[in-house]
PDB file of N, CA and C in Angstrom:
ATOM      1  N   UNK A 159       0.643 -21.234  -1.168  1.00 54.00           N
ATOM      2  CA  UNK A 159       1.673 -20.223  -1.175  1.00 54.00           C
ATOM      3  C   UNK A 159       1.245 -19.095  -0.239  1.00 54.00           C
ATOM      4  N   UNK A 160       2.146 -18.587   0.266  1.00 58.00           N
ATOM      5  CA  UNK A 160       2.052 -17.437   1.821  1.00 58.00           C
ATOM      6  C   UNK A 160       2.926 -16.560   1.563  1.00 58.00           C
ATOM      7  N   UNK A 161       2.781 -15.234   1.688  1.00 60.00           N
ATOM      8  CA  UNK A 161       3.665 -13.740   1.653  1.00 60.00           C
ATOM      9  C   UNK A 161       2.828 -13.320   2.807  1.00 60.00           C
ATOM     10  N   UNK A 162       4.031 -12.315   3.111  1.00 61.00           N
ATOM     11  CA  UNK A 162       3.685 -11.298   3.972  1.00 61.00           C
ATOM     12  C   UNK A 162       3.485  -9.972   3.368  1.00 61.00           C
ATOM     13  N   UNK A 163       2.933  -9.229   3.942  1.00 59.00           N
ATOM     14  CA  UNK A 163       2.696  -7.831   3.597  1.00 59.00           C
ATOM     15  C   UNK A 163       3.158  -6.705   4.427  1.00 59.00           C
ATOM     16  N   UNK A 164       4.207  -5.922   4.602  1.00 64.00           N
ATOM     17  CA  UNK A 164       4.056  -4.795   5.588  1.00 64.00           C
ATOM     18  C   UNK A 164       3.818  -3.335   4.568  1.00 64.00           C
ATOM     19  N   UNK A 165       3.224  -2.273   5.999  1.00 60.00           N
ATOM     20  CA  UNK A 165       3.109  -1.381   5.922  1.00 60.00           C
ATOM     21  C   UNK A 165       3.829   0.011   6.386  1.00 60.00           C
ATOM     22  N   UNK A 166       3.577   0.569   5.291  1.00 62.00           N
ATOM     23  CA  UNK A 166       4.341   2.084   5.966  1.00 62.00           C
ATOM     24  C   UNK A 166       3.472   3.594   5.801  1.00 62.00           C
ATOM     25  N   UNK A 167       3.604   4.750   6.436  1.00 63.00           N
ATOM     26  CA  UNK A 167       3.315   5.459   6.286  1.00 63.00           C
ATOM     27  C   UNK A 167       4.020   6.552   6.254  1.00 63.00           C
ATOM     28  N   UNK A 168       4.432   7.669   5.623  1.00 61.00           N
ATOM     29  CA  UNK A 168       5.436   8.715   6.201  1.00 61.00           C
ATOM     30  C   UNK A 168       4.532  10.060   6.179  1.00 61.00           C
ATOM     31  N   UNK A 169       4.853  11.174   7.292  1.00 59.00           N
ATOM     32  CA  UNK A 169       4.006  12.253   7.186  1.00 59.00           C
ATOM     33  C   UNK A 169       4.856  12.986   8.270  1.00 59.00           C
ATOM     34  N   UNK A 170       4.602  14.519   7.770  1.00 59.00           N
ATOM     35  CA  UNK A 170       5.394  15.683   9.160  1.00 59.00           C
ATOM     36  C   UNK A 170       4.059  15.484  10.083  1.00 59.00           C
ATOM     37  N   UNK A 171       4.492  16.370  11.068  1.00 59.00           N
ATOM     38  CA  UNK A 171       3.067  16.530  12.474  1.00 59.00           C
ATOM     39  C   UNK A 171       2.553  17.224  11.589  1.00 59.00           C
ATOM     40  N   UNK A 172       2.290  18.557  10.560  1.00 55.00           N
ATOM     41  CA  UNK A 172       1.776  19.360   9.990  1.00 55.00           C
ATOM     42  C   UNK A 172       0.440  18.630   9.184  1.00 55.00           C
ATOM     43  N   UNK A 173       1.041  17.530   8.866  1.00 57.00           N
ATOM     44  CA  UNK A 173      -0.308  16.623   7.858  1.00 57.00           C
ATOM     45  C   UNK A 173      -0.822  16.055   8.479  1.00 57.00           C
ATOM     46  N   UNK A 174      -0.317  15.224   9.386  1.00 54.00           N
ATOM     47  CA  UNK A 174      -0.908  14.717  10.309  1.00 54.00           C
ATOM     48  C   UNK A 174      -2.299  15.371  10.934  1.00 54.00           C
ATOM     49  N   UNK A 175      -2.168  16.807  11.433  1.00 57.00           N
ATOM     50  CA  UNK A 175      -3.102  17.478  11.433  1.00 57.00           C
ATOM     51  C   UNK A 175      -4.431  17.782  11.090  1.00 57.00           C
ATOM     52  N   UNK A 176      -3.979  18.238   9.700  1.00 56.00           N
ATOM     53  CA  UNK A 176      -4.411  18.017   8.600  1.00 56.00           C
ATOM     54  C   UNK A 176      -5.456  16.941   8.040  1.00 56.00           C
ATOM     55  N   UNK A 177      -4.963  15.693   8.527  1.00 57.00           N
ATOM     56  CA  UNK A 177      -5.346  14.508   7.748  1.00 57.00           C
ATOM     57  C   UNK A 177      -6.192  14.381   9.203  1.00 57.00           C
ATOM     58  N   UNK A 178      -5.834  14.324  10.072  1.00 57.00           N
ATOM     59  CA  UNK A 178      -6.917  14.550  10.975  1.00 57.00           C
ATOM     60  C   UNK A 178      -8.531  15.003  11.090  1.00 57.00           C
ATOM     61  N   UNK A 179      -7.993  16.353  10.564  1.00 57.00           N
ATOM     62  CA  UNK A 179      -9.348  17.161  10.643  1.00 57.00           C
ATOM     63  C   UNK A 179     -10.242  17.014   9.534  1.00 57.00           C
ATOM     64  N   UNK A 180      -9.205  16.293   8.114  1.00 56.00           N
ATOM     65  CA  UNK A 180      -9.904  15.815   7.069  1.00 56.00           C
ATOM     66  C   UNK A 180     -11.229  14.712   7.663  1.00 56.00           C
ATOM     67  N   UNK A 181     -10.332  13.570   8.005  1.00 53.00           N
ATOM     68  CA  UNK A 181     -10.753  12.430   8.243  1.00 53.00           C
ATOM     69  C   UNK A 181     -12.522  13.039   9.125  1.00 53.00           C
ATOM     70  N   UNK A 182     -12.254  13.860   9.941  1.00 55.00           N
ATOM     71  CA  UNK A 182     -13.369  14.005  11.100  1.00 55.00           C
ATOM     72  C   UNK A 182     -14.559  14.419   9.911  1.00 55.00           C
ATOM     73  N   UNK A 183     -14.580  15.382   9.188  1.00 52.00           N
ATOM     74  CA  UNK A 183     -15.305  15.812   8.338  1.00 52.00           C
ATOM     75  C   UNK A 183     -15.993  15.093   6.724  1.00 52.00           C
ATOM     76  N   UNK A 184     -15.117  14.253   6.317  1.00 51.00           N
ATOM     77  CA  UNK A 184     -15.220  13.170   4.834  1.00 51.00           C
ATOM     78  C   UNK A 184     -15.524  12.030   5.036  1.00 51.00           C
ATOM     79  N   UNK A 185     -16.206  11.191   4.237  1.00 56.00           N
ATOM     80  CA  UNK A 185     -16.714   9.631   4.326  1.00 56.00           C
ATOM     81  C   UNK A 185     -15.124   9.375   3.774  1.00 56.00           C
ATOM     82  N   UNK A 186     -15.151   8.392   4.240  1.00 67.00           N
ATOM     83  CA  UNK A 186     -14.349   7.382   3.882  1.00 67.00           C
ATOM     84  C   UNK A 186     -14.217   7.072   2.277  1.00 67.00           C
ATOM     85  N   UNK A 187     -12.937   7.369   1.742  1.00 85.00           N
ATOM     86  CA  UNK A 187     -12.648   7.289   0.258  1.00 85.00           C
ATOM     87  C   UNK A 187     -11.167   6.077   0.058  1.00 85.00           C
ATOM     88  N   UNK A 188     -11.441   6.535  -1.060  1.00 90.00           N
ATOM     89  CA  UNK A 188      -9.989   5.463  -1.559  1.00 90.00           C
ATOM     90  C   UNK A 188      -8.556   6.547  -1.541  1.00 90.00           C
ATOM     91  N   UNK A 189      -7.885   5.543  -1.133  1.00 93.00           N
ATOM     92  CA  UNK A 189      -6.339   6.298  -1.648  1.00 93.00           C
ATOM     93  C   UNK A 189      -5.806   6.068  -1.943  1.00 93.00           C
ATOM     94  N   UNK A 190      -4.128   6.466  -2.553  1.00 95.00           N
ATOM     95  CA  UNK A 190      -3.249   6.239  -3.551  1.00 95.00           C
ATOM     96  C   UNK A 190      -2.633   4.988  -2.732  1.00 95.00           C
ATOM     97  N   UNK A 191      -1.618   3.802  -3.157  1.00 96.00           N
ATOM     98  CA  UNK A 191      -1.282   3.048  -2.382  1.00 96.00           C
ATOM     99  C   UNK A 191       0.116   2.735  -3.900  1.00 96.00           C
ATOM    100  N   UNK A 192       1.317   2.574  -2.908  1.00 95.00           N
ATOM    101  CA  UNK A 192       2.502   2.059  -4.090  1.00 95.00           C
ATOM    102  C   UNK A 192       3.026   0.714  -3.131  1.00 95.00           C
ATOM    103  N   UNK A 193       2.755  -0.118  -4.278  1.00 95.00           N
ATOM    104  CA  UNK A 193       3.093  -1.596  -3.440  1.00 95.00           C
ATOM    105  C   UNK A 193       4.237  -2.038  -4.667  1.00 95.00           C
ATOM    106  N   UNK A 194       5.188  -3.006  -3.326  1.00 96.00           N
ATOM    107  CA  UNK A 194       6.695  -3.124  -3.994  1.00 96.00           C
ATOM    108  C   UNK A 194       6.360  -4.570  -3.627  1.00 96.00           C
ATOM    109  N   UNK A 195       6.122  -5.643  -4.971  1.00 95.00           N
ATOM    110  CA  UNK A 195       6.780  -7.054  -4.773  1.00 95.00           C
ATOM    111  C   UNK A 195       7.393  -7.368  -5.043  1.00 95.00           C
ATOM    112  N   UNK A 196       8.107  -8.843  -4.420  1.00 95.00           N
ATOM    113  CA  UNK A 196       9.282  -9.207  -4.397  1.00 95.00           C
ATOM    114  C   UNK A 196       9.330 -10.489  -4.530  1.00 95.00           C
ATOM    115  N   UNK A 197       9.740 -11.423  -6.047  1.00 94.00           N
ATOM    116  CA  UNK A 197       9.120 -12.650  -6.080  1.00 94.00           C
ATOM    117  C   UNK A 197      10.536 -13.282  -5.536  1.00 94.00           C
ATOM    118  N   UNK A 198      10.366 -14.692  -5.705  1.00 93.00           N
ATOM    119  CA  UNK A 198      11.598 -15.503  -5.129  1.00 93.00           C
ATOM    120  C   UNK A 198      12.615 -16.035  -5.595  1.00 93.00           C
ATOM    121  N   UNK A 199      12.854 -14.802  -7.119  1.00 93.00           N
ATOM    122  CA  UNK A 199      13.986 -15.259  -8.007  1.00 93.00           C
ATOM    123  C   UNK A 199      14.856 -13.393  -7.451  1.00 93.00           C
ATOM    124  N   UNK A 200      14.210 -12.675  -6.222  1.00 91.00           N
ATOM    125  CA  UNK A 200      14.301 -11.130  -5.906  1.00 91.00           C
ATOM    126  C   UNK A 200      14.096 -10.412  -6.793  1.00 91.00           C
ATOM    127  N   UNK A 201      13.465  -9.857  -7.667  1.00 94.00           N
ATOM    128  CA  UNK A 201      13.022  -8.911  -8.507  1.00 94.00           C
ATOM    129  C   UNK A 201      11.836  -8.405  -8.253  1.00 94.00           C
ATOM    130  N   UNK A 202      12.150  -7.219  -8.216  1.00 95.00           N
ATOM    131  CA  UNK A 202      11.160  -6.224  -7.201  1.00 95.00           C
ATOM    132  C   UNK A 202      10.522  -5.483  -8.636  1.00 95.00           C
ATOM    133  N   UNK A 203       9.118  -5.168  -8.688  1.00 95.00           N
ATOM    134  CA  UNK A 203       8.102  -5.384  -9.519  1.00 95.00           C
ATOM    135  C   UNK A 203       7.262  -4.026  -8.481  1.00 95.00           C
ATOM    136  N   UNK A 204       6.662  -3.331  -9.400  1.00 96.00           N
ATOM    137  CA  UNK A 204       6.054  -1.914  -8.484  1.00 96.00           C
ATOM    138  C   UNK A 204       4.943  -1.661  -9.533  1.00 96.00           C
ATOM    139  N   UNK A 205       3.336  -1.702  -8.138  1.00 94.00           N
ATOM    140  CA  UNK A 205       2.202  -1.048  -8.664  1.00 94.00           C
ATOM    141  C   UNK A 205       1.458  -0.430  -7.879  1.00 94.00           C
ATOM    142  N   UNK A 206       0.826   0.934  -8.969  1.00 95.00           N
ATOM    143  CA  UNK A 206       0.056   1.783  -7.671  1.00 95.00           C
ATOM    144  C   UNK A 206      -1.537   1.376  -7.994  1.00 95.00           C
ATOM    145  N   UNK A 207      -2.316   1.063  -6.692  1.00 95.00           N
ATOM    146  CA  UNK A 207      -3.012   0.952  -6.443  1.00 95.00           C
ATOM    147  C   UNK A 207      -4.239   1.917  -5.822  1.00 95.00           C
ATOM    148  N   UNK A 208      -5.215   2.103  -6.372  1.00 95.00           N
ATOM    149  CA  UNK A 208      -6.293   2.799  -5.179  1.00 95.00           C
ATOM    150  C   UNK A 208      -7.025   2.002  -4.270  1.00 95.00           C
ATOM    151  N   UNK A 209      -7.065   2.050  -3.606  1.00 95.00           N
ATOM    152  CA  UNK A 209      -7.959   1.366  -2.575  1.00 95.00           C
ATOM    153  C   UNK A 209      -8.070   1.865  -1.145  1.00 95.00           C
ATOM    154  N   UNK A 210      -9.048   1.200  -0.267  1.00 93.00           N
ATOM    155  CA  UNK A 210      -9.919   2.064   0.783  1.00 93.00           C
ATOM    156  C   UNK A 210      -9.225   1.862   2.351  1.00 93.00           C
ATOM    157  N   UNK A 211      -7.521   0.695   2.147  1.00 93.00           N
ATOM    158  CA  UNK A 211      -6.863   0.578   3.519  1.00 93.00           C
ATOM    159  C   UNK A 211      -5.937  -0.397   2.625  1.00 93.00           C
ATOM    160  N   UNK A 212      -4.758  -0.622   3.612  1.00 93.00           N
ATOM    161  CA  UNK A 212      -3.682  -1.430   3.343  1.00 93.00           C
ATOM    162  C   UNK A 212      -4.032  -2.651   2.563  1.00 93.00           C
ATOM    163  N   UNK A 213      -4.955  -3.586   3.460  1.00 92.00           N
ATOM    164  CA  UNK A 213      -5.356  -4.928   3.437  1.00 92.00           C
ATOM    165  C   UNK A 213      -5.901  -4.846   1.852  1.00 92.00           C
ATOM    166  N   UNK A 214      -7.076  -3.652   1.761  1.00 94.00           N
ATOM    167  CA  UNK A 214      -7.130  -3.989   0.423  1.00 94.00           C
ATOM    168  C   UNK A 214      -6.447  -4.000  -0.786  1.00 94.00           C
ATOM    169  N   UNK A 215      -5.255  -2.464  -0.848  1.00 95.00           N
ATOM    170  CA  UNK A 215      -4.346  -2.601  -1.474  1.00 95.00           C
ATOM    171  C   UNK A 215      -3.647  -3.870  -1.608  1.00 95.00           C
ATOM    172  N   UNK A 216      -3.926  -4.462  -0.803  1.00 93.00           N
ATOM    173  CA  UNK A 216      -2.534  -6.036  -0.960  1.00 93.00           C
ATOM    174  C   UNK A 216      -3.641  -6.779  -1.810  1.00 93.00           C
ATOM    175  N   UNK A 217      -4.746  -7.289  -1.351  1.00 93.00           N
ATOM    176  CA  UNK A 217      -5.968  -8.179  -2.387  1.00 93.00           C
ATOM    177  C   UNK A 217      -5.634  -7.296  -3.712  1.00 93.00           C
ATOM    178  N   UNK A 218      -5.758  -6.291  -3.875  1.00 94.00           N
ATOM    179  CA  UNK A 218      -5.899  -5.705  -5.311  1.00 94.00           C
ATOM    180  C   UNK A 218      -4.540  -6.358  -6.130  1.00 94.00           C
ATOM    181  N   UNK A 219      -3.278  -5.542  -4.996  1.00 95.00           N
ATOM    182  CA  UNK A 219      -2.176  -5.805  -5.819  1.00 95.00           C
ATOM    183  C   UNK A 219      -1.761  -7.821  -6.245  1.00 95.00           C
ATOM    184  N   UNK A 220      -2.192  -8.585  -5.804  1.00 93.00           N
ATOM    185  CA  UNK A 220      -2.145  -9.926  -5.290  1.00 93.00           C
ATOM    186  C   UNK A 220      -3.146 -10.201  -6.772  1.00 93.00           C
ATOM    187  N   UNK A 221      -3.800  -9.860  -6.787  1.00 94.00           N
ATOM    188  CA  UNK A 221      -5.113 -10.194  -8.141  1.00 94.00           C
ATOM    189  C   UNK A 221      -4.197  -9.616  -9.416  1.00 94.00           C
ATOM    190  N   UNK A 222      -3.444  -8.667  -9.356  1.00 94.00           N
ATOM    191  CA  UNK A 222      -2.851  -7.739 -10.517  1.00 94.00           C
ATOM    192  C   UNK A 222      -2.017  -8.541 -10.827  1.00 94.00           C
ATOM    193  N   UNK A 223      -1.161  -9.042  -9.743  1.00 93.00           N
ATOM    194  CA  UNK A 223       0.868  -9.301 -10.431  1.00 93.00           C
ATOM    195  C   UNK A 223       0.554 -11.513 -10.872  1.00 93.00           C
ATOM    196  N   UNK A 224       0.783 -11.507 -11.268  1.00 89.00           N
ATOM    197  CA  UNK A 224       0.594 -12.665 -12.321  1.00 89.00           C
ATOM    198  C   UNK A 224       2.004 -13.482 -12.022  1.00 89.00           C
ATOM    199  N   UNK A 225       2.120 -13.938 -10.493  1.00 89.00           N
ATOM    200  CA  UNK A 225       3.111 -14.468 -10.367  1.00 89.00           C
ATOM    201  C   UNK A 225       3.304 -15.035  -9.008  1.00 89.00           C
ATOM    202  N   UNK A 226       4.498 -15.822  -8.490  1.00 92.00           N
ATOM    203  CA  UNK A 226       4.817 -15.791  -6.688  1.00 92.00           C
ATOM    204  C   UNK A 226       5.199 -15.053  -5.881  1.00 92.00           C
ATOM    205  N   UNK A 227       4.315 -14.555  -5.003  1.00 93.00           N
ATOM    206  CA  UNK A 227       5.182 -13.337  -4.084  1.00 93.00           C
ATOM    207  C   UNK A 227       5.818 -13.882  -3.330  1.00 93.00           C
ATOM    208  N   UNK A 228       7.140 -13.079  -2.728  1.00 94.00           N
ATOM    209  CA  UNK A 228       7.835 -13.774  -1.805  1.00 94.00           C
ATOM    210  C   UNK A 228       7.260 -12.283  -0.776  1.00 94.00           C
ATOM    211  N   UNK A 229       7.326 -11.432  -0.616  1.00 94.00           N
ATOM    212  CA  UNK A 229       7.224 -10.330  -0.253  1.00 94.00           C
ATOM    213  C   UNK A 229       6.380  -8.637  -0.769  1.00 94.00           C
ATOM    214  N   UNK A 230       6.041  -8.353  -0.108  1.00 95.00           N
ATOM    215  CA  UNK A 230       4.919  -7.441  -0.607  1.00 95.00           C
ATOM    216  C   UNK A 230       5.144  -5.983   0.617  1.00 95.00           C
ATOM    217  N   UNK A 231       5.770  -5.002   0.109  1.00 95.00           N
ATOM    218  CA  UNK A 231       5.686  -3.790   0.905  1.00 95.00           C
ATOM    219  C   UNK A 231       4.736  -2.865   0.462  1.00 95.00           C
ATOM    220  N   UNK A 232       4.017  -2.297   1.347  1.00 95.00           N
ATOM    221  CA  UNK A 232       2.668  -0.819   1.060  1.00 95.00           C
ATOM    222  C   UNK A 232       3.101   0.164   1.574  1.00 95.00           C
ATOM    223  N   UNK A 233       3.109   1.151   0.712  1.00 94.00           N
ATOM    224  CA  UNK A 233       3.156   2.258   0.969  1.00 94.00           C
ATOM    225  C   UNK A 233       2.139   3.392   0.876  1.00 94.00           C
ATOM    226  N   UNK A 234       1.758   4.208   1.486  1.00 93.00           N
ATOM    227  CA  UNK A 234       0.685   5.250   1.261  1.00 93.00           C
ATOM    228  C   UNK A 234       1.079   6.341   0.896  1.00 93.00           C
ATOM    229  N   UNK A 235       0.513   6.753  -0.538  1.00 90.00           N
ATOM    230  CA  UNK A 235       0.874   8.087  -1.395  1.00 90.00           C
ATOM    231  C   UNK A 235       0.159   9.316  -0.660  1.00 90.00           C
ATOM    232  N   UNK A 236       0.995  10.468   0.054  1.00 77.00           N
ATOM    233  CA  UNK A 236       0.168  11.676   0.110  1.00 77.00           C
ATOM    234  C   UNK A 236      -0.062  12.159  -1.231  1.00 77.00           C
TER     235      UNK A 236
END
């Protein structure tokens, strides 16, 4: 069995900034992640995840949901 995963991000230039100058200064941490699956009867199923980049959010969420994905969207929580 095969799903895809996409990603999104939303942010003003202001955070962007921000998340910039964070990033230059902090080790590398985990972050909030809201992933939307979508099995192949369409019923869309939602969990938030922490983890350290997209890819892992999807392994995490993929180990969690107890079922067939047809589809898998990530989103990143400011």
């Amino acid at each position: 069995m095969t799903h895809s995963f996409q990603t999104s991000v939303l942010q003003s230039p202001i955070e962007r900034t921000n998340i910039c100058k964070k990033s230059q200064r902090s080790v590398e941490s985990n972050k909030l992640f809201q992933v939307e699956i979508s099995d192949f009867e369409n019923e869309c199923y939602y969990i938030e995840v922490e983890a350290r980049d997209f890819a892992h959010a999807s392994e995490i969420a993929e180990a969690l949901f107890n079922g067939d994905i047809y589809n898998m969207n990530i989103y990143e929580l400011q």
